[in-house]
Amino acid sequence: MTATTTAPPVTAAPRSAQGAQRLRAWVTRAPLLPALVFMIIVTQLPFVATLVISFFDWNALYPAARRFTGLSNYSDVLSQPDLRKSVLTTIVLTVAVVLVSLVIGLLLALLLDRRFRGRGFVRTLLIAPFLVVPVAAALLWKHVLYNPEYGLLNGVLHWIGGNGAPQPDWVSNTPLLAVEASLVWQWTPFMMLILLAGLQSRDPELIEAARMDGASNWQIFRHMTLPHLRRYLELGVLLGSIYIVQNFDAVFTITSGGLGTANLPYTVYQTFYQAHENGLASAAGVLVVIGSIIIATFALRVVSSLFREEVSRA
């Protein structure tokens, strides 16, 4: 009888404590709420509007003919030859840029992992391309390097071969390669920084022990360095893919989307601002966002696994 009558005060105390704890948590978070509301308004509402527009046949020149068409815009994006080609161009551009910049970034990271005089200065120079504004980098490549009349590349050919040296028009002859080269130049420092962080997180005692056991540099790289860098390589591929898939500046500045270089973001721009097909452009934009989210999901998993590994080492 005594236990039954004294039970309610015992359970009420923890509930009141939990309520006070929740209240303190909300008071702590309250200063962040305006920023959260602002982020939702700025990022999520435009996406919701884009998603709604993607279900309409909506040409800006004929607003009275606007009508709901369901998923037809998405089927058009995947069935029209020009849009399909832009999807293929996006894949080729992304894969080529990410892989080449990853390989060059790995070589540069291995170089910077060694001690030599002026290493800090060389590292600053190698990082510099990633700090250049994307449009400025594309203009640099288009006018300073690729220009057939006064460009640096043709100047080098003329310096080596004399008056009879070929003077190719790099952008017209190899348009996609021209765009890829400018992007590789800009994104290689990003890959290098990620991989350099991975190299410098190795245990130097293990490397020294392997050398004392007679392991060669190639054996250390193949059996110890590469397995250690696996997560960092995956992170570089995923983060690089997220940004290159959405690239617009280089394609717009160097080729204006011509000569088969129009990727999906440029096609979205062209469909929206030149063809005025709001519904079709919105559907293509939603597909780009979905692809980026899928890649970002894998990237976040890799980042989480890296953090878990670092915590387990600590």
Short mmCIF file of C-alpha atoms in Angstrom, two decimals:
data_model
loop_
_atom_site.label_atom_id
_atom_site.label_comp_id
_atom_site.label_asym_id
_atom_site.label_seq_id
_atom_site.Cartn_x
_atom_site.Cartn_y
_atom_site.Cartn_z
CA MET A 1 0.00 0.00 0.00
CA THR A 2 2.82 2.38 0.92
CA ALA A 3 4.72 1.67 -2.33
CA THR A 4 1.60 2.35 -4.44
CA THR A 5 0.94 5.75 -2.85
CA THR A 6 4.56 6.98 -3.17
CA ALA A 7 5.09 5.98 -6.88
CA PRO A 8 3.75 9.16 -8.67
CA PRO A 9 6.26 11.66 -7.17
CA VAL A 10 9.15 9.32 -8.17
CA THR A 11 8.14 9.32 -11.92
CA ALA A 12 7.13 12.99 -12.01
CA ALA A 13 10.59 14.22 -11.08
CA PRO A 14 12.42 12.70 -14.10
CA ARG A 15 9.68 14.02 -16.43
CA SER A 16 10.09 17.54 -15.12
CA ALA A 17 13.87 17.17 -15.46
CA GLN A 18 13.48 16.04 -19.07
CA GLY A 19 11.18 18.97 -19.78
CA ALA A 20 13.70 21.41 -18.33
CA GLN A 21 16.46 19.79 -20.37
CA ARG A 22 14.40 20.14 -23.58
CA LEU A 23 13.68 23.77 -22.74
CA ARG A 24 17.39 24.48 -22.22
CA ALA A 25 18.18 22.77 -25.52
CA TRP A 26 15.64 24.91 -27.38
CA VAL A 27 16.94 28.06 -25.66
CA THR A 28 20.43 27.10 -26.82
CA ARG A 29 19.24 26.53 -30.38
CA ALA A 30 17.02 29.61 -30.55
CA PRO A 31 19.75 32.00 -31.89
CA LEU A 32 20.27 29.60 -34.81
CA LEU A 33 16.61 29.48 -35.81
CA PRO A 34 16.66 32.67 -37.97
CA ALA A 35 19.63 31.29 -39.91
CA LEU A 36 17.83 27.96 -40.32
CA VAL A 37 14.67 29.67 -41.58
CA PHE A 38 16.75 31.80 -43.95
CA MET A 39 18.53 28.71 -45.34
CA ILE A 40 15.20 26.94 -45.88
CA ILE A 41 13.77 29.96 -47.70
CA VAL A 42 16.86 30.44 -49.85
CA THR A 43 17.60 26.81 -50.73
CA GLN A 44 14.50 24.67 -50.33
CA LEU A 45 11.71 26.92 -51.59
CA PRO A 46 13.38 27.51 -55.00
CA PHE A 47 13.88 23.76 -55.34
CA VAL A 48 10.24 23.08 -54.50
CA ALA A 49 9.20 25.70 -57.07
CA THR A 50 11.51 24.10 -59.66
CA LEU A 51 10.03 20.68 -58.86
CA VAL A 52 6.48 21.98 -59.35
CA ILE A 53 7.35 23.75 -62.63
CA SER A 54 8.97 20.56 -63.95
CA PHE A 55 5.52 18.93 -64.07
CA PHE A 56 4.15 21.62 -66.42
CA ASP A 57 4.41 22.20 -70.16
CA TRP A 58 5.37 25.85 -69.69
CA ASN A 59 6.89 28.03 -72.39
CA ALA A 60 7.56 31.57 -71.18
CA LEU A 61 6.56 33.00 -74.59
CA TYR A 62 3.11 31.36 -74.35
CA PRO A 63 2.11 31.60 -70.67
CA ALA A 64 -1.59 31.10 -71.45
CA ALA A 65 -0.85 27.63 -72.89
CA ARG A 66 0.61 26.39 -69.60
CA ARG A 67 -0.75 22.96 -68.57
CA PHE A 68 0.05 20.09 -66.23
CA THR A 69 1.77 17.21 -68.05
CA GLY A 70 3.06 15.02 -65.22
CA LEU A 71 6.37 13.31 -65.92
CA SER A 72 6.44 14.03 -69.66
CA ASN A 73 9.22 16.61 -69.24
CA TYR A 74 11.39 13.98 -67.59
CA SER A 75 10.76 11.51 -70.39
CA ASP A 76 11.64 14.27 -72.88
CA VAL A 77 14.92 14.93 -71.10
CA LEU A 78 15.82 11.25 -71.34
CA SER A 79 14.52 10.74 -74.89
CA GLN A 80 15.48 13.87 -76.87
CA PRO A 81 18.80 13.31 -78.72
CA ASP A 82 20.27 16.70 -77.75
CA LEU A 83 19.45 16.26 -74.08
CA ARG A 84 20.67 12.64 -74.09
CA LYS A 85 23.91 13.84 -75.68
CA SER A 86 24.32 16.47 -72.99
CA VAL A 87 23.92 13.77 -70.33
CA LEU A 88 26.60 11.68 -72.07
CA THR A 89 28.88 14.73 -72.38
CA THR A 90 28.41 15.42 -68.67
CA ILE A 91 29.44 11.86 -67.80
CA VAL A 92 32.49 11.90 -70.11
CA LEU A 93 33.59 15.33 -68.88
CA THR A 94 33.20 14.37 -65.22
CA VAL A 95 34.95 11.00 -65.47
CA ALA A 96 37.87 12.36 -67.51
CA VAL A 97 38.47 15.42 -65.33
CA VAL A 98 38.15 13.56 -62.03
CA LEU A 99 40.41 10.64 -63.00
CA VAL A 100 43.16 12.74 -64.62
CA SER A 101 43.20 15.32 -61.83
CA LEU A 102 43.24 12.48 -59.27
CA VAL A 103 46.28 10.80 -60.85
CA ILE A 104 48.20 14.08 -61.22
CA GLY A 105 47.14 15.12 -57.72
CA LEU A 106 48.46 11.81 -56.34
CA LEU A 107 51.85 12.32 -58.03
CA LEU A 108 52.09 15.89 -56.70
CA ALA A 109 51.04 14.77 -53.22
CA LEU A 110 53.79 12.10 -53.23
CA LEU A 111 56.26 14.82 -54.24
CA LEU A 112 55.15 17.22 -51.51
CA ASP A 113 55.21 14.44 -48.92
CA ARG A 114 59.01 14.44 -49.22
CA ARG A 115 61.19 17.01 -47.49
CA PHE A 116 63.07 19.39 -49.80
CA ARG A 117 64.11 23.02 -49.77
CA GLY A 118 61.31 25.37 -50.82
CA ARG A 119 58.55 22.82 -50.26
CA GLY A 120 56.22 25.44 -48.76
CA PHE A 121 56.70 27.75 -51.73
CA VAL A 122 56.09 24.92 -54.24
CA ARG A 123 52.98 23.86 -52.33
CA THR A 124 51.62 27.42 -52.45
CA LEU A 125 52.21 27.61 -56.19
CA LEU A 126 50.49 24.26 -56.77
CA ILE A 127 47.45 25.28 -54.71
CA ALA A 128 47.08 28.62 -56.54
CA PRO A 129 44.99 27.33 -59.52
CA PHE A 130 42.26 26.15 -57.14
CA LEU A 131 42.00 29.67 -55.69
CA VAL A 132 41.35 31.31 -59.07
CA VAL A 133 37.72 32.25 -59.77
CA PRO A 134 36.31 29.62 -62.22
CA VAL A 135 35.31 32.17 -64.87
CA ALA A 136 38.72 33.85 -64.64
CA ALA A 137 40.44 30.46 -65.00
CA ALA A 138 38.36 29.66 -68.11
CA LEU A 139 39.16 33.08 -69.62
CA LEU A 140 42.83 32.52 -68.86
CA TRP A 141 42.87 29.25 -70.78
CA LYS A 142 40.75 30.57 -73.64
CA HIS A 143 42.73 33.75 -74.33
CA VAL A 144 46.20 33.28 -72.83
CA LEU A 145 46.77 29.63 -73.75
CA TYR A 146 44.40 28.54 -76.52
CA ASN A 147 44.24 31.63 -78.73
CA PRO A 148 45.61 30.59 -82.17
CA GLU A 149 47.18 34.01 -82.85
CA TYR A 150 48.77 35.09 -79.57
CA GLY A 151 48.23 32.07 -77.26
CA LEU A 152 51.06 30.62 -75.21
CA LEU A 153 50.67 27.06 -76.56
CA ASN A 154 51.10 28.12 -80.19
CA GLY A 155 53.89 30.44 -79.10
CA VAL A 156 55.77 27.47 -77.64
CA LEU A 157 55.22 25.49 -80.87
CA HIS A 158 56.55 28.42 -82.89
CA TRP A 159 59.55 28.75 -80.57
CA ILE A 160 60.35 25.04 -80.98
CA GLY A 161 59.54 24.53 -84.67
CA GLY A 162 60.14 27.97 -86.14
CA ASN A 163 57.97 29.58 -88.83
CA GLY A 164 56.86 26.19 -90.19
CA ALA A 165 55.47 24.97 -86.88
CA PRO A 166 51.76 24.08 -86.84
CA GLN A 167 49.49 26.65 -85.23
CA PRO A 168 46.33 24.69 -84.34
CA ASP A 169 43.08 26.22 -83.17
CA TRP A 170 42.87 24.25 -79.94
CA VAL A 171 39.28 25.11 -79.08
CA SER A 172 37.92 24.31 -82.57
CA ASN A 173 39.99 21.17 -83.15
CA THR A 174 39.66 19.58 -79.69
CA PRO A 175 36.82 21.43 -77.93
CA LEU A 176 36.00 18.90 -75.22
CA LEU A 177 39.67 18.26 -74.51
CA ALA A 178 40.20 22.03 -74.20
CA VAL A 179 37.47 22.27 -71.56
CA GLU A 180 38.77 19.18 -69.74
CA ALA A 181 42.34 20.53 -69.63
CA SER A 182 41.23 23.79 -68.00
CA LEU A 183 39.18 21.90 -65.41
CA VAL A 184 42.01 19.44 -64.69
CA TRP A 185 44.34 22.41 -64.11
CA GLN A 186 41.92 23.90 -61.62
CA TRP A 187 40.88 20.73 -59.77
CA THR A 188 44.24 18.95 -59.47
CA PRO A 189 45.22 21.07 -56.39
CA PHE A 190 41.98 19.99 -54.69
CA MET A 191 42.83 16.30 -55.19
CA MET A 192 46.43 16.95 -54.16
CA LEU A 193 45.40 18.50 -50.84
CA ILE A 194 43.10 15.60 -49.95
CA LEU A 195 45.71 12.97 -50.81
CA LEU A 196 48.51 14.91 -49.10
CA ALA A 197 46.43 14.92 -45.91
CA GLY A 198 46.07 11.15 -46.28
CA LEU A 199 49.83 10.66 -46.82
CA GLN A 200 50.73 12.74 -43.79
CA SER A 201 48.32 10.75 -41.60
CA ARG A 202 50.35 7.55 -42.14
CA ASP A 203 52.29 6.11 -39.24
CA PRO A 204 55.97 6.88 -40.06
CA GLU A 205 57.15 4.08 -37.76
CA LEU A 206 55.38 1.49 -39.94
CA ILE A 207 57.06 2.89 -43.07
CA GLU A 208 60.44 2.87 -41.37
CA ALA A 209 59.90 -0.71 -40.17
CA ALA A 210 59.04 -1.80 -43.71
CA ARG A 211 62.22 -0.18 -45.04
CA MET A 212 64.31 -1.94 -42.40
CA ASP A 213 62.72 -5.23 -43.49
CA GLY A 214 63.97 -4.58 -47.02
CA ALA A 215 60.79 -3.36 -48.70
CA SER A 216 61.33 -1.22 -51.82
CA ASN A 217 59.62 2.10 -52.47
CA TRP A 218 57.25 0.47 -54.96
CA GLN A 219 56.33 -2.30 -52.50
CA ILE A 220 55.67 0.29 -49.76
CA PHE A 221 53.52 2.33 -52.15
CA ARG A 222 51.57 -0.66 -53.44
CA HIS A 223 50.99 -2.59 -50.20
CA MET A 224 50.92 0.20 -47.60
CA THR A 225 50.35 3.64 -49.13
CA LEU A 226 47.59 2.79 -51.61
CA PRO A 227 45.47 0.80 -49.11
CA HIS A 228 45.86 3.64 -46.61
CA LEU A 229 44.80 6.20 -49.25
CA ARG A 230 41.73 4.24 -50.38
CA ARG A 231 39.27 6.34 -48.36
CA TYR A 232 40.97 9.58 -49.40
CA LEU A 233 40.88 8.55 -53.06
CA GLU A 234 37.16 7.77 -52.75
CA LEU A 235 36.55 11.10 -51.06
CA GLY A 236 38.41 12.98 -53.82
CA VAL A 237 36.47 11.16 -56.54
CA LEU A 238 33.10 11.80 -54.93
CA LEU A 239 33.63 15.46 -54.03
CA GLY A 240 35.23 16.18 -57.40
CA SER A 241 32.34 14.48 -59.19
CA ILE A 242 29.79 16.59 -57.31
CA TYR A 243 31.39 19.82 -58.49
CA ILE A 244 32.34 18.78 -62.04
CA VAL A 245 28.82 17.47 -62.76
CA GLN A 246 27.51 20.96 -62.04
CA ASN A 247 30.23 22.80 -63.96
CA PHE A 248 28.96 25.61 -66.14
CA ASP A 249 31.67 28.28 -66.20
CA ALA A 250 34.28 26.47 -68.32
CA VAL A 251 31.80 25.20 -70.91
CA PHE A 252 30.09 28.58 -71.24
CA THR A 253 33.31 30.62 -71.37
CA ILE A 254 35.52 28.47 -73.59
CA THR A 255 33.11 26.96 -76.13
CA SER A 256 29.69 28.49 -75.36
CA GLY A 257 28.35 24.95 -75.39
CA GLY A 258 29.21 24.45 -79.07
CA LEU A 259 31.12 21.70 -80.87
CA GLY A 260 29.55 18.96 -78.74
CA THR A 261 30.64 20.31 -75.36
CA ALA A 262 27.21 21.23 -73.98
CA ASN A 263 26.86 19.40 -70.68
CA LEU A 264 23.62 19.13 -68.72
CA PRO A 265 23.97 22.39 -66.71
CA TYR A 266 24.65 24.32 -69.93
CA THR A 267 21.69 22.64 -71.61
CA VAL A 268 19.50 23.66 -68.68
CA TYR A 269 20.66 27.25 -69.14
CA GLN A 270 20.09 27.07 -72.91
CA THR A 271 16.64 25.52 -72.53
CA PHE A 272 15.57 28.08 -69.96
CA TYR A 273 17.01 31.33 -71.29
CA GLN A 274 17.06 30.72 -75.05
CA ALA A 275 14.23 28.26 -75.72
CA HIS A 276 12.18 29.64 -72.80
CA GLU A 277 11.02 26.08 -71.98
CA ASN A 278 10.66 26.51 -68.24
CA GLY A 279 9.15 23.08 -67.57
CA LEU A 280 11.74 21.16 -69.59
CA ALA A 281 14.64 23.12 -68.09
CA SER A 282 13.28 22.53 -64.58
CA ALA A 283 13.04 18.77 -65.20
CA ALA A 284 16.65 18.67 -66.40
CA GLY A 285 17.71 20.72 -63.36
CA VAL A 286 15.92 18.36 -60.99
CA LEU A 287 17.75 15.40 -62.58
CA VAL A 288 21.09 17.19 -62.00
CA VAL A 289 20.15 17.75 -58.35
CA ILE A 290 19.13 14.11 -57.90
CA GLY A 291 22.42 12.92 -59.40
CA SER A 292 24.37 15.29 -57.14
CA ILE A 293 22.46 14.11 -54.06
CA ILE A 294 23.24 10.47 -54.87
CA ILE A 295 26.94 11.25 -55.22
CA ALA A 296 26.89 13.45 -52.10
CA THR A 297 25.34 10.61 -50.09
CA PHE A 298 28.28 8.36 -50.91
CA ALA A 299 30.68 11.24 -50.13
CA LEU A 300 29.17 11.76 -46.69
CA ARG A 301 29.49 8.05 -45.92
CA VAL A 302 33.16 8.16 -46.87
CA VAL A 303 33.71 11.26 -44.70
CA SER A 304 31.98 9.56 -41.79
CA SER A 305 34.14 6.46 -42.15
CA LEU A 306 37.26 8.66 -42.22
CA PHE A 307 36.22 10.34 -38.99
CA ARG A 308 35.53 6.95 -37.37
CA GLU A 309 38.99 5.74 -38.38
CA GLU A 310 40.64 8.86 -36.95
CA VAL A 311 38.69 8.48 -33.69
CA SER A 312 39.66 4.79 -33.41
CA ARG A 313 43.34 5.70 -33.91
CA ALA A 314 43.12 8.36 -31.20
#
